[in-house]
Amino acid sequence: MPSRLLSSDAAVLLAERVRGDVLGPDHPGYDAARRVWNGMVDRRPLAITRCADAHDVAAAVRFAVEHDLPLAVRGGGHNVAGTAVCDDGVVVDLSPMRDVRLDTARGTVHVAGGATWGDVDAVTAPQGLAAPGGVVSETGVTGLALSGGVSHQRRRDGMTIDNLVSAQVVLADGRQVRASADEHPELFWALRGGGGNFGVVVALELRVHPLGPEVFALNVAYPVADARRVLRGWRDLVAGAPDELTTAGLIWSLPDVEALPAALRGAPYVGVAGLWAGDPDDGERVTRALRRLAEPLVDLSGVVPYAELQRSLDPYFPAGRRYYWKALYLSTLADDAVELTVGRSEQRPSADTLVIIRHCGGAISRVGAGETAFGDRSSEWMLSIDATWSAPEDDDENIAWTRAFWDAASPWSTGQTYFNFPGLLEDGEAEVRSSYGAGLDRLARVKAAYDPDNRFRLNQNIVPAEGLSRVP
Ligand code: FAD
């Protein structure tokens, strides 16, 4: 029978069961520990368990289940909707679990469940190797991986989930299982796109690929007045590009940094950015036409260490600001879709808002829709609307602008959302249905088998299929 806990009880009782620290509302570190990357998120858990190991994870999960408390899982804390924290429940915080070990013989990297991409790159990049992950080093590996994972080298090496070899998972009943192609294969299938629905991943193993240490990074900014011409030209040039070339077209504002002439700082621009994952010496030639789509404001393209490229965007996505993001896959990037993107971007309420169209395809689309839970990969283009602002009084305007843009884009949408970016879970059910499509029933069966009571539900939630029971 679940018991009601006073806020101070939960942390005290849980602390008796784990090695790591447990922070309740009375703890001096509580407010810092409940904060996540998105400054809009303000939730008050009963207890935050800083897990030292998988045993702590299992103990915290069992505790939440025993007391029928909401359960949140925290990796890098970068989920835009703030799903890493909950009100009146238990946070399983894996941020102390960040070990990374490279296994060159297997061609994989073993990553603890709370590691960030910076932790991984620090181990792999000096060896000229990389696991395809996020483009901001502070994002968590596991949170990003479970919903897909689009990297700078995604067209050559696929999504992060395409490189998942195995995962150690603590289930809702506290048991730990290993999921791979041979062990718990249905769970392994579901983890590759199904998000945090099935348990807590305490460790995963990812395939690594030769890349760097030096790479050619493309980064050219044109006047925003040329946005239509530049985005159309970029689209046409990259349509037949080799897999080594992964790019995006974007509308943003130039940063206020000394490296730029004063007149350009803060100016809106249309950009073409990306990575040539082939020989860096070929990068200049391969990207030349992309750097001449109009007269550039500034062209910062060149050869850089991969690890540096991976950290270069960090300052532009600081923790504590206000963020509301949405991303959808486009069936086509026809001229009218470019027109919509440019027109809406011109009206964005905040100059800090980024609108970016990622070129996908390549290795991503060579994986069949049924092979992973991620589903359909046929779209070549992902439109991401990343509203970013500072003042709480501007919330309504920025959220309304994002939603209106999203609605206006629906004629070009494949119906599939990229689940790593949604800023709130408010219309989750419809998006889960349209995004997983044919795979949803299978996901619901795996959910019923591994989390029949839907304990892991602070996510793009998959409701367990009815009438099915746990598998051994
Ligand atoms: P958290 O908020 O800690 O976790 C998010 C959710 O993931 C949790 O609520 C839980 O459901 C699940 N989860 C996390 N860890 C575990 C675990 N160990 N076991 C089980 N479930 C877990 N995405 C891309 O694909 N490519 C990018 O380049 C990229 N760049 C980004 C840059 C920024 C600045 C931000 C904010 C996001 C970016 N994202 C990117 C999106 C990112 O993948 C998601 O926000 C993701 O949820 C972040 O994972 P996290 O561990 O940091 O988040």
Short mmCIF file of C-alpha atoms in Angstrom, two decimals, residues 58-301:
data_model
loop_
_atom_site.label_atom_id
_atom_site.label_comp_id
_atom_site.label_asym_id
_atom_site.label_seq_id
_atom_site.Cartn_x
_atom_site.Cartn_y
_atom_site.Cartn_z
CA ALA A 58 17.81 0.70 -8.53
CA ALA A 59 17.26 1.76 -4.90
CA ALA A 60 15.86 5.15 -5.92
CA VAL A 61 13.55 3.59 -8.53
CA ARG A 62 12.29 0.99 -6.01
CA PHE A 63 11.71 3.73 -3.44
CA ALA A 64 9.62 5.79 -5.86
CA VAL A 65 7.58 2.74 -6.85
CA GLU A 66 7.07 1.65 -3.23
CA HIS A 67 5.69 5.07 -2.30
CA ASP A 68 3.89 5.60 -5.61
CA LEU A 69 5.81 8.81 -6.29
CA PRO A 70 6.48 10.51 -9.61
CA LEU A 71 9.84 9.46 -10.99
CA ALA A 72 12.14 11.64 -13.10
CA VAL A 73 15.45 10.58 -14.65
CA ARG A 74 18.21 13.12 -15.09
CA GLY A 75 21.25 12.82 -17.33
CA GLY A 76 22.67 16.07 -18.67
CA GLY A 77 19.57 18.09 -17.65
CA HIS A 78 19.27 19.60 -21.16
CA ASN A 79 15.85 18.36 -22.15
CA VAL A 80 14.00 21.45 -23.31
CA ALA A 81 10.75 20.40 -21.59
CA GLY A 82 12.67 19.84 -18.35
CA THR A 83 11.68 16.19 -18.00
CA ALA A 84 14.71 15.61 -15.74
CA VAL A 85 12.81 17.04 -12.77
CA CYS A 86 9.32 16.52 -11.34
CA ASP A 87 7.13 18.02 -8.66
CA ASP A 88 6.63 16.00 -5.45
CA GLY A 89 8.57 12.99 -6.60
CA VAL A 90 11.99 11.39 -6.81
CA VAL A 91 14.71 12.49 -9.23
CA VAL A 92 17.15 9.77 -10.22
CA ASP A 93 20.11 12.00 -11.00
CA LEU A 94 22.88 10.20 -12.87
CA SER A 95 25.15 13.21 -13.21
CA PRO A 96 27.82 11.75 -10.88
CA MET A 97 28.02 8.64 -13.14
CA ARG A 98 30.19 9.92 -15.98
CA ASP A 99 32.90 7.34 -16.65
CA VAL A 100 33.89 6.88 -20.29
CA ARG A 101 36.11 4.05 -21.49
CA LEU A 102 37.29 3.52 -25.05
CA ASP A 103 37.62 -0.06 -26.29
CA THR A 104 39.66 0.24 -29.46
CA ALA A 105 39.62 -3.53 -30.02
CA ARG A 106 35.81 -3.55 -30.20
CA GLY A 107 35.62 -0.15 -31.85
CA THR A 108 33.26 1.08 -29.17
CA VAL A 109 33.10 3.46 -26.27
CA HIS A 110 31.49 2.52 -22.94
CA VAL A 111 29.64 5.47 -21.46
CA ALA A 112 28.08 5.74 -18.00
CA GLY A 113 24.45 6.90 -17.95
CA GLY A 114 25.13 10.44 -16.72
CA ALA A 115 28.00 11.39 -19.04
CA THR A 116 27.88 14.37 -21.37
CA TRP A 117 29.12 14.54 -24.95
CA GLY A 118 32.06 16.57 -23.70
CA ASP A 119 33.04 13.63 -21.48
CA VAL A 120 32.93 11.29 -24.49
CA ASP A 121 34.79 13.58 -26.88
CA ALA A 122 37.53 14.10 -24.28
CA VAL A 123 38.31 10.37 -24.48
CA THR A 124 37.67 9.63 -28.15
CA ALA A 125 38.81 12.79 -30.00
CA PRO A 126 42.52 12.53 -29.10
CA GLN A 127 42.48 9.09 -30.77
CA GLY A 128 40.95 10.48 -33.97
CA LEU A 129 37.66 8.74 -33.17
CA ALA A 130 34.13 9.95 -32.53
CA ALA A 131 30.74 8.58 -31.58
CA PRO A 132 28.07 10.60 -33.40
CA GLY A 133 26.35 12.68 -30.74
CA GLY A 134 25.23 16.19 -29.94
CA VAL A 135 26.74 19.43 -31.18
CA VAL A 136 26.77 21.06 -27.73
CA SER A 137 29.19 19.40 -25.36
CA GLU A 138 27.10 19.89 -22.22
CA THR A 139 24.11 17.80 -23.38
CA GLY A 140 23.70 14.36 -21.87
CA VAL A 141 24.66 11.31 -23.93
CA THR A 142 21.84 9.03 -22.84
CA GLY A 143 18.95 11.50 -23.05
CA LEU A 144 20.07 12.50 -26.53
CA ALA A 145 20.78 8.96 -27.68
CA LEU A 146 17.44 7.42 -26.67
CA SER A 147 15.41 9.72 -28.92
CA GLY A 148 17.69 9.54 -31.96
CA GLY A 149 20.73 11.79 -31.85
CA VAL A 150 21.66 14.05 -34.76
CA SER A 151 25.32 14.99 -34.93
CA HIS A 152 27.59 17.04 -37.17
CA GLN A 153 28.50 13.78 -38.98
CA ARG A 154 24.99 12.28 -39.08
CA ARG A 155 24.90 11.72 -42.85
CA ARG A 156 28.11 9.68 -42.74
CA ASP A 157 27.70 7.81 -39.45
CA GLY A 158 23.94 7.75 -38.90
CA MET A 159 22.09 8.74 -35.77
CA THR A 160 23.42 8.01 -32.31
CA ILE A 161 20.94 5.16 -31.91
CA ASP A 162 22.29 3.55 -35.08
CA ASN A 163 25.58 3.21 -33.23
CA LEU A 164 24.17 1.72 -30.05
CA VAL A 165 25.67 -1.71 -29.43
CA SER A 166 24.31 -2.45 -25.96
CA ALA A 167 22.75 -0.80 -22.93
CA GLN A 168 22.54 -1.70 -19.24
CA VAL A 169 19.06 -0.83 -18.04
CA VAL A 170 17.55 -0.65 -14.54
CA LEU A 171 13.86 -1.54 -14.91
CA ALA A 172 10.88 -0.29 -12.91
CA ASP A 173 11.16 -3.24 -10.52
CA GLY A 174 14.82 -2.47 -9.83
CA ARG A 175 16.25 -5.37 -11.86
CA GLN A 176 19.16 -4.64 -14.18
CA VAL A 177 19.23 -6.16 -17.67
CA ARG A 178 21.53 -5.89 -20.66
CA ALA A 179 19.86 -5.06 -23.95
CA SER A 180 21.61 -5.77 -27.25
CA ALA A 181 20.87 -7.48 -30.56
CA ASP A 182 20.99 -10.84 -28.71
CA GLU A 183 19.75 -9.99 -25.22
CA HIS A 184 16.28 -8.54 -24.64
CA PRO A 185 16.17 -7.72 -28.37
CA GLU A 186 12.72 -6.11 -28.20
CA LEU A 187 13.92 -3.78 -25.47
CA PHE A 188 17.02 -3.03 -27.55
CA TRP A 189 14.80 -2.18 -30.51
CA ALA A 190 12.61 0.08 -28.35
CA LEU A 191 15.53 1.93 -26.76
CA ARG A 192 16.62 3.10 -30.20
CA GLY A 193 14.11 5.91 -30.54
CA GLY A 194 11.63 5.19 -27.74
CA GLY A 195 13.19 7.66 -25.29
CA GLY A 196 13.30 7.16 -21.53
CA ASN A 197 10.13 5.04 -21.49
CA PHE A 198 11.59 1.69 -20.55
CA GLY A 199 13.95 2.16 -17.62
CA VAL A 200 17.08 3.93 -16.51
CA VAL A 201 20.08 3.35 -18.75
CA VAL A 202 23.04 3.16 -16.39
CA ALA A 203 25.57 2.51 -19.15
CA LEU A 204 25.68 2.22 -22.89
CA GLU A 205 28.12 1.13 -25.53
CA LEU A 206 28.43 3.12 -28.74
CA ARG A 207 30.32 2.41 -31.94
CA VAL A 208 33.08 4.91 -32.75
CA HIS A 209 34.28 6.05 -36.19
CA PRO A 210 37.49 7.61 -37.46
CA LEU A 211 37.12 11.40 -37.41
CA GLY A 212 39.72 14.10 -36.82
CA PRO A 213 41.53 15.00 -34.63
CA GLU A 214 41.26 17.83 -37.21
CA VAL A 215 38.18 18.35 -39.37
CA PHE A 216 36.96 20.91 -41.88
CA ALA A 217 34.06 22.92 -40.41
CA LEU A 218 31.81 24.99 -42.67
CA ASN A 219 30.50 28.20 -41.14
CA VAL A 220 29.55 31.05 -43.44
CA ALA A 221 27.18 33.95 -42.72
CA TYR A 222 25.34 35.93 -45.41
CA PRO A 223 23.10 38.98 -45.09
CA VAL A 224 19.61 37.98 -44.04
CA ALA A 225 18.28 39.92 -47.01
CA ASP A 226 19.73 37.09 -49.15
CA ALA A 227 18.00 34.39 -47.08
CA ARG A 228 15.72 33.08 -49.83
CA ARG A 229 18.49 32.86 -52.42
CA VAL A 230 20.96 31.32 -49.96
CA LEU A 231 18.61 28.68 -48.57
CA ARG A 232 17.43 27.65 -52.02
CA GLY A 233 20.99 27.52 -53.31
CA TRP A 234 22.15 25.51 -50.29
CA ARG A 235 19.25 23.06 -50.75
CA ASP A 236 20.10 22.51 -54.41
CA LEU A 237 23.83 22.09 -53.81
CA VAL A 238 23.59 19.59 -50.96
CA ALA A 239 20.82 17.48 -52.49
CA GLY A 240 23.37 15.23 -54.16
CA ALA A 241 26.22 15.73 -51.70
CA PRO A 242 28.38 12.83 -50.53
CA ASP A 243 27.60 11.41 -47.09
CA GLU A 244 30.75 13.00 -45.68
CA LEU A 245 29.14 16.40 -46.05
CA THR A 246 26.52 17.22 -43.41
CA THR A 247 25.14 20.75 -43.42
CA ALA A 248 22.34 22.96 -42.18
CA GLY A 249 20.81 26.20 -43.40
CA LEU A 250 19.87 28.60 -40.63
CA ILE A 251 18.64 32.04 -39.69
CA TRP A 252 20.04 33.51 -36.48
CA SER A 253 21.87 36.60 -35.16
CA LEU A 254 25.62 37.02 -35.17
CA PRO A 255 27.05 36.88 -31.65
CA ASP A 256 28.38 39.89 -29.80
CA VAL A 257 32.01 38.73 -29.79
CA GLU A 258 35.28 40.55 -30.37
CA ALA A 259 36.22 38.23 -33.19
CA LEU A 260 33.58 39.94 -35.34
CA PRO A 261 33.68 43.53 -36.64
CA ALA A 262 31.54 45.77 -34.40
CA ALA A 263 29.11 46.53 -37.22
CA LEU A 264 28.21 42.85 -37.58
CA ARG A 265 27.66 42.02 -33.93
CA GLY A 266 24.02 41.18 -33.30
CA ALA A 267 23.12 41.38 -37.00
CA PRO A 268 20.57 38.85 -38.27
CA TYR A 269 22.03 36.50 -40.84
CA VAL A 270 21.38 33.47 -42.96
CA GLY A 271 24.02 30.85 -42.47
CA VAL A 272 25.26 27.62 -43.94
CA ALA A 273 27.15 25.49 -41.44
CA GLY A 274 28.30 21.93 -41.12
CA LEU A 275 31.08 19.41 -41.25
CA TRP A 276 33.07 17.76 -43.99
CA ALA A 277 33.84 14.36 -42.46
CA GLY A 278 36.29 13.40 -45.19
CA ASP A 279 39.92 14.43 -45.57
CA PRO A 280 40.14 17.96 -44.04
CA ASP A 281 42.41 19.02 -46.89
CA ASP A 282 39.50 18.50 -49.31
CA GLY A 283 37.07 20.58 -47.23
CA GLU A 284 37.88 23.94 -48.77
CA ARG A 285 37.26 22.63 -52.29
CA VAL A 286 34.18 20.55 -51.47
CA THR A 287 32.42 23.44 -49.72
CA ARG A 288 33.53 26.26 -52.06
CA ALA A 289 30.19 26.69 -53.82
CA LEU A 290 28.37 26.73 -50.48
CA ARG A 291 30.54 29.64 -49.42
CA ARG A 292 29.68 31.62 -52.57
CA LEU A 293 25.90 31.56 -52.49
CA ALA A 294 25.92 35.36 -52.08
CA GLU A 295 28.45 37.92 -50.81
CA PRO A 296 29.26 36.64 -47.27
CA LEU A 297 29.20 38.89 -44.21
CA VAL A 298 31.85 36.66 -42.74
CA ASP A 299 33.24 33.22 -43.55
CA LEU A 300 34.68 31.41 -40.53
CA SER A 301 35.07 28.05 -42.31
#
